[in-house]
């Protein structure tokens, strides 16, 4: 384990919870930051807080309601449907979200003397989100280091994993059941396996089925 400190950008979903376990295995000290930007489901914040408490991780919740004011989107507005039209970004995309989240996470990280910032962004199941690309994260890492004169390292353990491999990572970290039962990924605000039909549930389910098919855990 490295004698270093990390901040995990944490939503309480499958990906960032897996990142939390990844960070806890790797770094001596881990804290989490969750952004409140007016998510449809306040449950998301409660879920993140519950997980952090259970894992004994110090949890910071930062107000980012500005984001919703700037860029209304399907994650925050009930009157915007969750959909993706051919050749367009899905309505769940929020311009600048990862740029702002990672930047604020970096300000916090420096305050608490953490070098590492861990985020669950992923280029593999790419929905076309430009700020989930590896090139963006690397570019921002350089910018953050220059802007604050501080040697941040942005870690992206899921960057090249598909959803099945993310389940496999959770399993390797001894966190499969925890991630499956305690996280919230569903756009309709239903914990664990979720509603089963929104895009987030379909993606999560497909990955889980692929992982289970290839593992010795057996079918469910
Ligand atoms: Zn769902």
Short mmCIF file of C-alpha atoms in Angstrom, two decimals, residues 163-165 167-168 171 176 180 204-220:
data_model
loop_
_atom_site.label_atom_id
_atom_site.label_comp_id
_atom_site.label_asym_id
_atom_site.label_seq_id
_atom_site.Cartn_x
_atom_site.Cartn_y
_atom_site.Cartn_z
CA UNK A 163 -18.83 -3.24 -17.72
CA UNK A 164 -18.16 -6.97 -17.30
CA UNK A 165 -14.53 -6.22 -16.46
CA UNK A 167 -17.68 -6.31 -12.16
CA UNK A 168 -14.64 -8.55 -12.35
CA UNK A 171 -14.98 -9.19 -7.43
CA UNK A 176 -18.81 -7.84 -5.66
CA UNK A 180 -24.20 -5.19 -6.43
CA UNK A 204 -25.21 -2.54 -15.84
CA UNK A 205 -27.25 -5.72 -16.37
CA UNK A 206 -25.52 -6.62 -19.63
CA UNK A 207 -22.14 -6.27 -17.97
CA UNK A 208 -23.23 -8.32 -14.98
CA UNK A 209 -24.59 -11.10 -17.21
CA UNK A 210 -21.37 -11.15 -19.24
CA UNK A 211 -19.27 -11.27 -16.08
CA UNK A 212 -21.35 -14.04 -14.51
CA UNK A 213 -21.29 -16.06 -17.73
CA UNK A 214 -17.50 -15.96 -17.68
CA UNK A 215 -16.99 -16.49 -13.96
CA UNK A 216 -17.60 -19.40 -11.63
CA UNK A 217 -20.21 -17.49 -9.67
CA UNK A 218 -22.96 -19.15 -11.68
CA UNK A 219 -26.05 -17.64 -13.21
CA UNK A 220 -28.58 -15.64 -11.23
#
